[in-house]
Coordinates of C-alpha atoms in Angstrom, one line a residue:
X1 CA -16.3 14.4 -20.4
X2 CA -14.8 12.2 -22.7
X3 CA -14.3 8.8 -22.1
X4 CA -10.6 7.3 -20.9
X5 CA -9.1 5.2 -22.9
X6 CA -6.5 2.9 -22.6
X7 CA -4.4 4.0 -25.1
X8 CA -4.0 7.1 -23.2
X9 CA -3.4 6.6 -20.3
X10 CA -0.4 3.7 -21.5
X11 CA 1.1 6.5 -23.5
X12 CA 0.2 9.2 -20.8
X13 CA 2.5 6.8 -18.4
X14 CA 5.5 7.1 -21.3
X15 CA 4.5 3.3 -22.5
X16 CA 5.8 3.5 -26.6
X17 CA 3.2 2.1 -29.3
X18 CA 5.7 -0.8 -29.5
X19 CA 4.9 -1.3 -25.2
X20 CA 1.0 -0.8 -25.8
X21 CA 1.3 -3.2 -28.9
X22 CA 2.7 -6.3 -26.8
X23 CA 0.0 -5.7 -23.7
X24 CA -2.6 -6.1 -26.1
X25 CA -1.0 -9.0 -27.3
X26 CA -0.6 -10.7 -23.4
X27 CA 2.3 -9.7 -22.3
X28 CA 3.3 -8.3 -18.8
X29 CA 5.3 -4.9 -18.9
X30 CA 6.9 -3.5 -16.3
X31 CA 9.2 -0.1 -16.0
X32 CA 11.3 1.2 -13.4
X33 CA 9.6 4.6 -13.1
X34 CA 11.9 7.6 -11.6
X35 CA 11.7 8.2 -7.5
X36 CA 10.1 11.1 -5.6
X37 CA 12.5 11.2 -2.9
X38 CA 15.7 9.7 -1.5
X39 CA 13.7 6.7 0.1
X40 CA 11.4 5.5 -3.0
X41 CA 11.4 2.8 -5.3
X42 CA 9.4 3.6 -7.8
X43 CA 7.9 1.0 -11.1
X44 CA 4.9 0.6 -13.4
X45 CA 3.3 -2.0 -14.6
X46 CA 0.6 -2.7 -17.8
X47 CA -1.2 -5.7 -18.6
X48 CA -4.2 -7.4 -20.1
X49 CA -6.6 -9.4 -18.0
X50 CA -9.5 -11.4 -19.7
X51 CA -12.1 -10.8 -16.9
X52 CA -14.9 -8.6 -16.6
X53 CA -14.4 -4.9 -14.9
X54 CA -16.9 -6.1 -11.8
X55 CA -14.1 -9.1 -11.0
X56 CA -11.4 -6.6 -11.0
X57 CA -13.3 -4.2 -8.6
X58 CA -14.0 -7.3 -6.6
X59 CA -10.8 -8.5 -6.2
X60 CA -9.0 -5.1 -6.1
X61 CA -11.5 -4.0 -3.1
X62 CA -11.4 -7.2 -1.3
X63 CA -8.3 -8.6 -1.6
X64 CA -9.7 -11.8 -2.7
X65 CA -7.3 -13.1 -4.8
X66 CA -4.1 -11.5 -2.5
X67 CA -2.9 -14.7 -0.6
X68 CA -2.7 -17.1 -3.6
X69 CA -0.9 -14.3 -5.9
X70 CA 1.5 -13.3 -2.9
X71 CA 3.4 -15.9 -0.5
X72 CA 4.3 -13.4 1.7
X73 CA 1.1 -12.7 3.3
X74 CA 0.6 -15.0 5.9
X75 CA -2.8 -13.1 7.2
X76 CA -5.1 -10.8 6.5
X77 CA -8.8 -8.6 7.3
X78 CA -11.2 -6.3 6.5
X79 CA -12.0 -4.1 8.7
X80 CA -15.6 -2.8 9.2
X81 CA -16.9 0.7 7.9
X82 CA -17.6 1.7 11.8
X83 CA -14.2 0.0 12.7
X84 CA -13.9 -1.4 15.9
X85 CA -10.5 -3.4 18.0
X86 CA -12.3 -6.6 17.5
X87 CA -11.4 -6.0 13.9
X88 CA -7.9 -6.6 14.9
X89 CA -7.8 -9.9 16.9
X90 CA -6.3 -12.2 13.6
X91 CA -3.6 -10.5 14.2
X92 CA -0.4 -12.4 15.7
X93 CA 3.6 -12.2 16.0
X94 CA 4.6 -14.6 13.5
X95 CA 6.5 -16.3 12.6
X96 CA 9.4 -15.5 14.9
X97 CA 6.8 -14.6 17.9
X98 CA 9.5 -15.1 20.6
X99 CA 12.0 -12.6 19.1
X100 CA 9.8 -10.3 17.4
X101 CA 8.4 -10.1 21.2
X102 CA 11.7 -9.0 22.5
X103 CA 11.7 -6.6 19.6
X104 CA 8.8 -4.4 21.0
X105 CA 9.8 -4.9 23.9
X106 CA 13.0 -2.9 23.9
X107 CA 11.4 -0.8 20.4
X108 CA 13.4 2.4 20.5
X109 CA 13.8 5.4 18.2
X110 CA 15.8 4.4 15.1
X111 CA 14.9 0.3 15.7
X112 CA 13.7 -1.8 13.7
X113 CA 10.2 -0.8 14.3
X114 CA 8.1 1.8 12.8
X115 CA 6.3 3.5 15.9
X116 CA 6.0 6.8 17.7
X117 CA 7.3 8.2 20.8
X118 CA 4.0 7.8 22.8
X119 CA 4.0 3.7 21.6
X120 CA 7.3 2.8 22.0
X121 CA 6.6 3.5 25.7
X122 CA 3.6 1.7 25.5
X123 CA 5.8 -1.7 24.4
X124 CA 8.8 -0.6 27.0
X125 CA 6.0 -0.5 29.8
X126 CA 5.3 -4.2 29.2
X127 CA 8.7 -5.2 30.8
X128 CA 7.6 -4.4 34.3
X129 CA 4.4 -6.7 34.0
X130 CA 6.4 -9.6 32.2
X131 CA 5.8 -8.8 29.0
X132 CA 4.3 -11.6 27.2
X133 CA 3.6 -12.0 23.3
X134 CA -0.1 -12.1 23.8
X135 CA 0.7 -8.7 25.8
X136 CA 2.5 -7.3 23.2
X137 CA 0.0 -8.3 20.7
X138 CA -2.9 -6.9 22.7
X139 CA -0.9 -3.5 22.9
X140 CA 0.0 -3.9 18.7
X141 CA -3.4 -4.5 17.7
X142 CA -4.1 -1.4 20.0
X143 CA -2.2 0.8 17.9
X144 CA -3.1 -0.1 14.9
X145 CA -7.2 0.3 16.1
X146 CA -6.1 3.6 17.1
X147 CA -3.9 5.0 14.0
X148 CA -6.9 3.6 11.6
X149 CA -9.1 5.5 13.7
X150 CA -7.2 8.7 13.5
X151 CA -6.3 8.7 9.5
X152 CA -10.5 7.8 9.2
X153 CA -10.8 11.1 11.1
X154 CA -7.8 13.2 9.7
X155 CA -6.5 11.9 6.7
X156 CA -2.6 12.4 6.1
X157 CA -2.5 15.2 8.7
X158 CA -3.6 12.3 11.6
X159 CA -0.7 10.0 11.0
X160 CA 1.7 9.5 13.7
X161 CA 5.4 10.2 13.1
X162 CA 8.1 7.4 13.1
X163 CA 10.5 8.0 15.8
X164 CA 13.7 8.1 14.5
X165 CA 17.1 8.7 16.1
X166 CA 17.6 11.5 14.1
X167 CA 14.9 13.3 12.9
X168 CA 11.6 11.6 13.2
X169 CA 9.9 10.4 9.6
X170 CA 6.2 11.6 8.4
X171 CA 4.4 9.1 6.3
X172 CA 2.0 11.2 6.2
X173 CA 3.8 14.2 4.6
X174 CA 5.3 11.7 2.3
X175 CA 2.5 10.1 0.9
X176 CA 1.0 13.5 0.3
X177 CA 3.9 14.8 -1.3
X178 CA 3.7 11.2 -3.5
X179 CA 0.5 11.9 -4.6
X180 CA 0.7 15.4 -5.7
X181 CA 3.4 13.6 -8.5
X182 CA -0.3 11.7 -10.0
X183 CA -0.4 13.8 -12.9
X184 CA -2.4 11.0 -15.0
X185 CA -4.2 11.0 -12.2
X186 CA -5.1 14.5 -11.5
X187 CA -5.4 15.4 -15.1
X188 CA -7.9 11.9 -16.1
X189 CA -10.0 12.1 -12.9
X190 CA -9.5 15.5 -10.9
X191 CA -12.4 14.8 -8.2
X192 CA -11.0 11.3 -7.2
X193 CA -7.7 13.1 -6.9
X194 CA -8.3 15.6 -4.8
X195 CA -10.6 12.9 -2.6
X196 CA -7.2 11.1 -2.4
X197 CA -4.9 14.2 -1.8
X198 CA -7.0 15.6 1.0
X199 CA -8.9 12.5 2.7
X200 CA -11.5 11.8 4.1
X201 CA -12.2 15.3 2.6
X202 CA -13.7 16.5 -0.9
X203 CA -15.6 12.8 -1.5
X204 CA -17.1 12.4 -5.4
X205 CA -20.4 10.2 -5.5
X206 CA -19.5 6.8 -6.2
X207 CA -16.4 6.3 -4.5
X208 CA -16.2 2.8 -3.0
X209 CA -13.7 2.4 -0.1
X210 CA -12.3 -0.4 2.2
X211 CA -9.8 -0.7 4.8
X212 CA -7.9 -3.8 6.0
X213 CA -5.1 -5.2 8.1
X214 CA -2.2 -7.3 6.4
X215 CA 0.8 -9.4 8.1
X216 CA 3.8 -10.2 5.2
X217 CA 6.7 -12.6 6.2
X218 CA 9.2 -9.8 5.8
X219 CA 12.7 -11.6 6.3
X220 CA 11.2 -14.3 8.1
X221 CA 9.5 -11.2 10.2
X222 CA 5.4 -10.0 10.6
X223 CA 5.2 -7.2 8.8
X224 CA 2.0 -5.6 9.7
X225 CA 0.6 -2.9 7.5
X226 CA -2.7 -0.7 7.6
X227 CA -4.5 -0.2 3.9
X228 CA -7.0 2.0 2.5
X229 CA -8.3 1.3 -1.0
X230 CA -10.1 3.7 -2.9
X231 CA -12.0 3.0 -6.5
X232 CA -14.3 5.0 -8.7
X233 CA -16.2 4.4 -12.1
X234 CA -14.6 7.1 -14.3
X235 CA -15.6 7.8 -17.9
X236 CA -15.8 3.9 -19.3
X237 CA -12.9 2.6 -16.7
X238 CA -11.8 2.4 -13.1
X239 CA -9.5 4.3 -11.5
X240 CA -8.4 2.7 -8.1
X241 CA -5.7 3.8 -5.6
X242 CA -4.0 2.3 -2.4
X243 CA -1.9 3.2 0.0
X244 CA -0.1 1.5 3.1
X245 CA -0.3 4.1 5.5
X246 CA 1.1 2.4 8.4
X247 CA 3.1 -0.2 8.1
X248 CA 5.2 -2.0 10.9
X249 CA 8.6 -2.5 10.2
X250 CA 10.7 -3.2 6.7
X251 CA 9.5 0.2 4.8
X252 CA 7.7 3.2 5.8
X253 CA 4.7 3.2 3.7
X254 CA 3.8 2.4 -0.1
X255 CA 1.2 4.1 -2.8
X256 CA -0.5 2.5 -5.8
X257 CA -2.2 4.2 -8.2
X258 CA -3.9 2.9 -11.3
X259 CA -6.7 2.0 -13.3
X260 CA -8.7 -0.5 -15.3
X261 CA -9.7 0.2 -19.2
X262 CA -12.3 -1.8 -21.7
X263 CA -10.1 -3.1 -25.0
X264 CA -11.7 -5.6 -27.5
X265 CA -9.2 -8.3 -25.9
X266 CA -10.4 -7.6 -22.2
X267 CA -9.3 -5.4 -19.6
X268 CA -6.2 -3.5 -19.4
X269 CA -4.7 -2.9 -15.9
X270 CA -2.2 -0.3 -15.5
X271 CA -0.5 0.0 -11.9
X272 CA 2.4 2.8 -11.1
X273 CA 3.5 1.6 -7.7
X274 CA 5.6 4.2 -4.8
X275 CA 7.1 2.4 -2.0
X276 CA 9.2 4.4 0.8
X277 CA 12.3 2.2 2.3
X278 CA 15.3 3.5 4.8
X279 CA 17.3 1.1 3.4
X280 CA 17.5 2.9 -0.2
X281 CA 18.6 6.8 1.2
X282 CA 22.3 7.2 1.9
X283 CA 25.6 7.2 0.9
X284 CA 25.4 4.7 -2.4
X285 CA 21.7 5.5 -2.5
X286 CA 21.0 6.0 -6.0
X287 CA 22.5 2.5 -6.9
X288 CA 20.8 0.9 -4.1
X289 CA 17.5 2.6 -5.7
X290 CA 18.3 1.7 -9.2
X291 CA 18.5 -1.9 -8.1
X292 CA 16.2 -2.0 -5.3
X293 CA 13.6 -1.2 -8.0
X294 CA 14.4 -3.9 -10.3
X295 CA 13.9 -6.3 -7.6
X296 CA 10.6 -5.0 -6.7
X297 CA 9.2 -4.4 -10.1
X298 CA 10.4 -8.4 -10.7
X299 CA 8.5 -9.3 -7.3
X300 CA 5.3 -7.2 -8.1
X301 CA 5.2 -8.4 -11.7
X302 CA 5.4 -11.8 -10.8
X303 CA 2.5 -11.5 -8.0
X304 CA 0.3 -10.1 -11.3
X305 CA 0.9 -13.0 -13.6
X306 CA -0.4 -15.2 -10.8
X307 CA -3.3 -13.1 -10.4
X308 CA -4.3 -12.9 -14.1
X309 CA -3.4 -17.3 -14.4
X310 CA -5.8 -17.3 -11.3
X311 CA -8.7 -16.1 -13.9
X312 CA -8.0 -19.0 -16.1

């Protein structure tokens, strides 16, 4: 197979000659890509980055360079290839531990908190025994032990519903309905694709994969979130993809998919990024999309500047 270039891929993605022309050149561009559903803000992102394809994989994989490119991280961990709930204990209610207590406490379909039936009556049982925040951190760490443990077994299929007032909301179906859009993806490197689509299913030799554990200051809120990275050596590049397939509160669930290409001037990275938010679906939602994206393309572009100055 022929190798991937970077050239393709950019105009694969819709970037112009003129777009491709000023990445070489340094500069950061960043689209507002269309949406997959009612829910999504959707943007894409190319730039150069003067560092050798081992430091991106390293720093991809890891998360090294994540809290000093993002201030809203307040924590984070890896989590081990056999996974255990020790793996969990970093992680806290904060900030805001006191209300963000009484949150779980009274967590009810359609609240502010992304859990199922069966867990919200986890967090309501607490009441009766007082209810403490190092219970309900005991009990959150709990579920997040248990849904890694599931989607390590099932993939997609294993992730637990939201409960919602309405009609209860699938991650799971979502983010397989967001990757079946990877058309780059699928057309450039069809065996990491369909290891993606149908985890932990239909694995190509030299995959490399790492899960962790993330808390974001979300409006002044811990925003806990459960990722899976995924990278593999394809034809003279990386491809890489990430998803968030739990995530606390805030949004539903969020998908990155990318890539990493040898050019005489470095590296170019290449990032199309999905996230899933209530707050975008609605009456007034395609305005509230249309400028929900701007502010998150702004946000995620600004997170990779810091990451490629951190290389200086």
């Amino acid at each position: 197979m022929s190798l991937i270039t970077a050239e393709e891929v950019l105009k694969d993605a819709g970037f112009t000659a003129s777009d491709i022309g000023n990445i070489r050149s340094g500069k950061l561009v960043k689209q507002t890509v269309s949406s997959t559903s009612d829910r999504e803000l959707a943007a894409q992102f190319a730039l150069l980055v003067k560092v050798p394809a081992s430091e991106l994989k390293e720093a991809f994989m890891t998360g090294s360079k994540k809290k000093e490119t993002d201030d809203t991280i307040t924590d984070m961990g890896l989590v081990a290839d056999d996974p255990a709930l020790e793996d969990f204990m970093g992680v806290a209610l904060e900030p805001n531990g006191d209300k963000m207590t009484k949150t779980y406490l009274i967590a009810a379909p359609g609240s502010d908190l992304n859990l199922s039936e069966e867990e919200i009556q986890k967090f309501n049982g607490l009441k009766k025994s007082g209810g403490k925040q190092e219970q309900v951190e005991t009990v959150l760490r709990e579920v997040l032990f248990e849904r890694l443990r599931t989607y390590k077994c099932k993939g997609l299929k294993g992730i637990a519903p939201y409960a919602r007032s309405g009609k209860n909301y699938d991650p799971g179906k979502e983010l397989y309905d967001k990757t079946t859009t990877a058309k780059i993806l699928k057309a450039r490197a069809p065996a990491f694709y369909n290891h993606v689509l149908n985890y932990p299913e239909d694995k190509p030799d030299g995959v490399e994969e790492i899960f962790s554990w993330f808390n974001y200051s979300i409006d002044d809120k811990p925003t806990i979130c459960l990722s899976h990275k995924m990278l593999k050596e394809e034809n003279g590049g990386i491809v890489f993809y990430e998803r968030h397939f739990y995530v606390s509160r805030s949004h539903n669930s969020m998908q990155r998919i990318g890539g990493a290409f040898p050019v005489d001037e470095g590296m170019i990275c290449f990032v199309l990024s999905r996230t899933s938010t209530d707050q975008v679906s609605g009456f007034g939602g395609a305005a509230k999309r249309k400028i929900g994206a701007q502010i998150m393309a702004g946000k995620i572009a600004d997170n990779f500047e810091k990451m490629r100055e951190s290389y200086k």
